[in-house]
Every structure is written in structure tokens, then in C-alpha cells.
């Protein structure tokens, strides 16, 4: 399977709720990263997984957590949603450093 | 100082013009230099990348890196309306996530 697919494409949640976003990485890509992109900003790194282990994290609180599965899929979980969590959430996979990332089209999360 | 600085634009040019997009970065450990193109409501797509200093050409696009001045450029020749998008620079370093950083992106509009 080629490409990175994310689901859902759009989501509306209420402040305080929890959300799970899903990503299916490109086959063979052992590294997956999640990014948050606010309107008019560049993607901000949330965390990265390599072979099902978290191997790096950006400046995001613990209520942002993730999982990577052996079948190249992954999840981003956000607890206790805040209004400022409204953004485009991007999943990107890579085979190795220096190859660049293949991005999904993102999930647009709106917290009301 | 931000790790990657990029003028957000917007930059408007007439069709056929030569476009110059630029980034500066602060971390001398970066070794790979990526340019991504992001259309509205889509995830970024890898346009091209270079390793270390030098030039790389791909069709109408030329990427240039000057590590001594920590300056990255992307040139677009014979710009087309379909080039209208946001362009993100993203330097990467050795060893993984810590060095994957994006600029804010420059919004380019090519006017027919």
C-alpha cells in the first residue's frame, strides 16, 4: 500500500472530551511522526514512533499520547480537549532520516 | 531565536516569473534540507531535498543550500498558477526526530 491515510478527515469535539485520530503509514516505513498545524503556522512536532516505541517528543503536554502498531498504523490520543487544540493534525511516515516524510491529508479537529 | 526562520509572505508574482523562497536556520547539525509544498486543506508533500551544501535541480525547481551562512533557497522558474501553495522548508539532522523542524511556510500566489 502506498501513501499515508488518516481518519477521520474532520471532527468536532467538546472541550474536556477525549479524541483518537488514526493513521495508516506507508508500507515499510518504520518511523511515524505526528504534527499539529494551527492555521497559518508550520507543522509543530508532537512525537515520533520508531518500531512501536516513542523515540522523541516535542513540547506538548502528557495528555497528548500515541501508539504505533506492527501493521504500520498509529494513533494519536488527546485527553481533556482544550479550545486551543483545534488544528489540523498531520501524520507523516518515513523509512529513514534524510528521506523526507510522506504526509497524510490530516484530520481537522475543532474543539467547541 | 527560532530554529528555522521563513518569511510567511504572501508572495504574489505574475505567471512566468522566477520565484525565490528562502529560509535561515540556526542549528549547524542539520544535514538534510527538505522543501515541502502544501496546498490548501492538504498535507505537505515532499518537493525536493538536498544533502549538505550545494545545488539540486529538478525540472523548474532548484534547491540551494549554503551551510556556511545557514541559508536555504528554493527557486521556481517559469512559475505557473498551479505552483500557488505554501512552501515549507524543513531541515533535518543526524539521528532522528530532534532535528525535524519546519519553518512557518511562505504562501505563494502565481497570478495568471
Coordinates of C-alpha atoms in Angstrom, one line a residue:
Chain A
X1 CA 0.0 0.0 0.0
X2 CA 1.3 3.4 -0.9
X3 CA 0.7 6.7 0.7
X4 CA -0.4 7.7 4.2
X5 CA -4.1 7.8 5.1
X6 CA -5.7 9.5 8.0
X7 CA -9.1 9.2 9.6
X8 CA -11.4 10.9 10.2
X9 CA -10.9 13.9 7.9
X10 CA -12.9 16.2 10.1
X11 CA -14.0 16.0 13.7
X12 CA -15.9 18.3 16.1
X13 CA -15.5 17.7 19.8
X14 CA -16.5 19.4 23.0
X15 CA -14.0 20.9 25.5
X16 CA -13.0 18.2 28.0
X17 CA -13.7 15.3 25.8
X18 CA -11.1 12.8 24.5
X19 CA -10.3 12.0 20.9
X20 CA -8.4 9.4 18.9
X21 CA -7.0 10.1 15.5
X22 CA -5.8 7.3 13.3
X23 CA -3.1 6.9 10.6
X24 CA -2.1 4.2 8.3
X25 CA 1.5 4.7 7.2
X26 CA 3.2 3.8 4.0
X27 CA 4.2 0.1 4.0
X28 CA 7.8 -0.4 5.1
X29 CA 8.0 3.0 6.9
X30 CA 9.1 2.2 10.4
X31 CA 9.0 5.8 11.6
X32 CA 5.8 7.8 12.1
X33 CA 5.5 11.3 13.4
X34 CA 2.6 13.4 14.4
X35 CA 2.3 17.1 13.9
X36 CA -0.1 19.8 14.9
X37 CA -0.6 22.6 12.4
X38 CA -2.6 25.7 13.5
X39 CA -4.0 28.0 10.9
X40 CA -1.2 30.0 9.2
X41 CA 1.5 28.1 11.0
X42 CA 4.0 25.5 10.1
X43 CA 3.6 21.9 11.5
X44 CA 4.6 21.6 15.1
X45 CA 6.2 18.3 16.1
X46 CA 4.2 16.3 18.7
X47 CA 6.0 13.0 18.9
X48 CA 7.7 10.3 16.8
X49 CA 7.5 6.5 17.0
X50 CA 10.0 4.0 15.6
X51 CA 9.1 0.3 15.6
X52 CA 6.3 0.8 18.1
X53 CA 8.5 2.8 20.6
X54 CA 8.3 6.5 21.2
X55 CA 11.7 7.9 20.4
X56 CA 11.1 11.6 20.6
X57 CA 8.6 14.2 21.8
X58 CA 8.0 17.9 21.2
X59 CA 6.7 20.5 23.6
X60 CA 3.3 19.0 24.1
X61 CA 1.7 18.0 27.5
X62 CA 1.2 14.4 28.5
X63 CA -2.5 14.5 27.6
X64 CA -1.2 14.0 24.0
X65 CA -0.2 10.3 23.7
X66 CA 0.2 7.9 20.9
X67 CA 0.6 4.3 19.8
X68 CA 2.2 2.6 16.8
X69 CA 1.2 -0.9 15.8
X70 CA 3.1 -3.6 13.8
X71 CA 1.0 -3.1 10.8
X72 CA 2.3 0.4 10.2
X73 CA -0.8 2.0 11.7
X74 CA -0.7 4.5 14.6
X75 CA -2.9 6.6 16.8
X76 CA -2.8 10.0 18.4
X77 CA -4.9 10.3 21.5
X78 CA -5.7 13.7 23.1
X79 CA -7.4 13.8 26.5
X80 CA -9.2 16.7 28.2
X81 CA -9.5 18.6 25.0
X82 CA -9.0 22.4 25.1
X83 CA -10.2 25.0 22.6
X84 CA -6.5 25.6 21.6
X85 CA -6.3 22.0 20.4
X86 CA -8.3 23.0 17.4
X87 CA -5.9 22.4 14.5
X88 CA -5.0 20.2 11.6
X89 CA -3.3 17.0 12.8
X90 CA -0.9 15.5 10.4
X91 CA 0.6 12.1 10.4
X92 CA 3.9 11.5 8.4
X93 CA 5.9 8.4 7.8
X94 CA 9.5 7.9 6.8
X95 CA 11.8 5.0 6.0
X96 CA 14.9 6.7 7.4
X97 CA 16.4 10.1 8.3
X98 CA 17.1 12.1 5.2
X99 CA 14.4 10.5 3.0
X100 CA 11.9 13.2 3.9
X101 CA 8.4 12.4 5.1
X102 CA 5.2 11.3 3.4
X103 CA 2.3 13.1 4.9
X104 CA -1.3 12.2 5.1
X105 CA -4.0 14.8 4.3
X106 CA -4.6 15.4 8.0
X107 CA -7.6 15.4 10.4
X108 CA -9.1 18.8 11.1
X109 CA -10.1 18.8 14.7
X110 CA -12.4 21.6 16.0
X111 CA -13.0 21.8 19.7
X112 CA -16.0 23.8 20.8
Chain B
X1 CA 15.8 32.7 18.1
X2 CA 13.6 30.2 16.3
X3 CA 15.4 27.2 14.8
X4 CA 14.0 27.9 11.3
X5 CA 13.0 31.3 10.1
X6 CA 10.9 31.8 7.0
X7 CA 9.1 34.8 5.6
X8 CA 5.4 33.9 5.7
X9 CA 4.6 36.2 2.7
X10 CA 2.2 36.2 1.0
X11 CA 4.3 36.5 -2.1
X12 CA 2.4 37.3 -5.4
X13 CA 4.1 37.0 -8.7
X14 CA 2.9 37.0 -12.3
X15 CA 2.9 33.8 -14.3
X16 CA 6.3 33.0 -15.8
X17 CA 8.2 34.9 -13.1
X18 CA 11.2 33.4 -11.3
X19 CA 10.4 32.9 -7.6
X20 CA 12.9 32.8 -4.8
X21 CA 11.9 31.3 -1.5
X22 CA 14.3 31.4 1.4
X23 CA 14.9 30.1 5.0
X24 CA 17.5 30.6 7.6
X25 CA 18.3 28.1 10.3
X26 CA 20.3 28.2 13.5
X27 CA 21.4 24.6 14.2
X28 CA 24.6 23.7 12.4
X29 CA 23.9 20.0 13.0
X30 CA 21.3 19.9 10.2
X31 CA 22.4 17.9 7.2
X32 CA 19.4 17.3 5.1
X33 CA 17.3 20.1 3.7
X34 CA 13.8 19.5 2.5
X35 CA 11.2 21.6 0.8
X36 CA 7.6 20.7 1.1
X37 CA 4.6 22.1 -0.8
X38 CA 1.3 22.4 0.9
X39 CA -1.9 23.1 -1.0
X40 CA -4.9 24.5 1.0
X41 CA -6.6 21.8 3.2
X42 CA -4.0 19.2 2.3
X43 CA -0.9 17.7 4.0
X44 CA 2.5 18.8 2.9
X45 CA 4.2 16.9 0.0
X46 CA 7.9 16.5 -0.3
X47 CA 9.0 18.6 -3.3
X48 CA 12.8 18.0 -3.2
X49 CA 15.7 17.8 -0.9
X50 CA 19.4 18.3 -0.7
X51 CA 22.2 16.9 1.4
X52 CA 24.7 19.3 2.9
X53 CA 25.7 22.3 0.8
X54 CA 25.2 22.7 -2.9
X55 CA 22.5 22.9 -5.5
X56 CA 20.0 20.4 -6.8
X57 CA 17.8 20.8 -9.8
X58 CA 14.6 19.1 -10.7
X59 CA 12.7 20.4 -13.7
X60 CA 11.7 24.0 -12.9
X61 CA 12.8 23.8 -9.3
X62 CA 16.3 24.4 -7.9
X63 CA 17.2 23.9 -4.2
X64 CA 20.3 25.6 -2.9
X65 CA 21.9 25.2 0.5
X66 CA 24.7 27.3 1.9
X67 CA 25.7 25.7 5.2
X68 CA 28.3 28.4 6.0
X69 CA 25.6 31.1 6.2
X70 CA 22.8 28.6 7.3
X71 CA 20.7 29.7 4.3
X72 CA 18.3 27.6 2.2
X73 CA 16.7 28.7 -1.0
X74 CA 14.2 27.3 -3.4
X75 CA 13.9 28.8 -6.9
X76 CA 11.0 28.2 -9.2
X77 CA 11.5 29.1 -12.9
X78 CA 8.6 29.8 -15.3
X79 CA 6.2 29.9 -12.4
X80 CA 2.7 28.6 -13.0
X81 CA -0.7 29.2 -11.3
X82 CA -0.5 25.6 -10.2
X83 CA 2.5 26.5 -8.1
X84 CA 0.3 28.6 -5.9
X85 CA 0.7 27.0 -2.5
X86 CA 2.5 27.3 0.8
X87 CA 6.2 26.2 0.7
X88 CA 7.7 24.9 3.9
X89 CA 11.4 24.4 4.5
X90 CA 12.4 21.6 6.8
X91 CA 16.0 20.9 7.8
X92 CA 16.8 17.5 9.3
X93 CA 19.9 16.4 11.2
X94 CA 21.6 13.2 12.0
X95 CA 19.8 10.8 14.4
X96 CA 16.2 11.5 14.1
X97 CA 13.3 13.5 15.5
X98 CA 15.1 16.2 17.4
X99 CA 16.2 17.8 14.2
X100 CA 13.0 17.7 12.2
X101 CA 11.8 21.2 12.2
X102 CA 9.5 23.2 9.9
X103 CA 9.5 26.8 9.0
X104 CA 6.2 28.7 9.2
X105 CA 5.9 28.4 5.4
X106 CA 5.7 31.0 2.6
X107 CA 2.4 31.4 0.9
X108 CA 3.0 31.9 -2.9
X109 CA 0.4 33.1 -5.3
X110 CA 1.1 33.0 -9.1
X111 CA -1.3 35.3 -10.9
X112 CA -2.3 34.2 -14.5

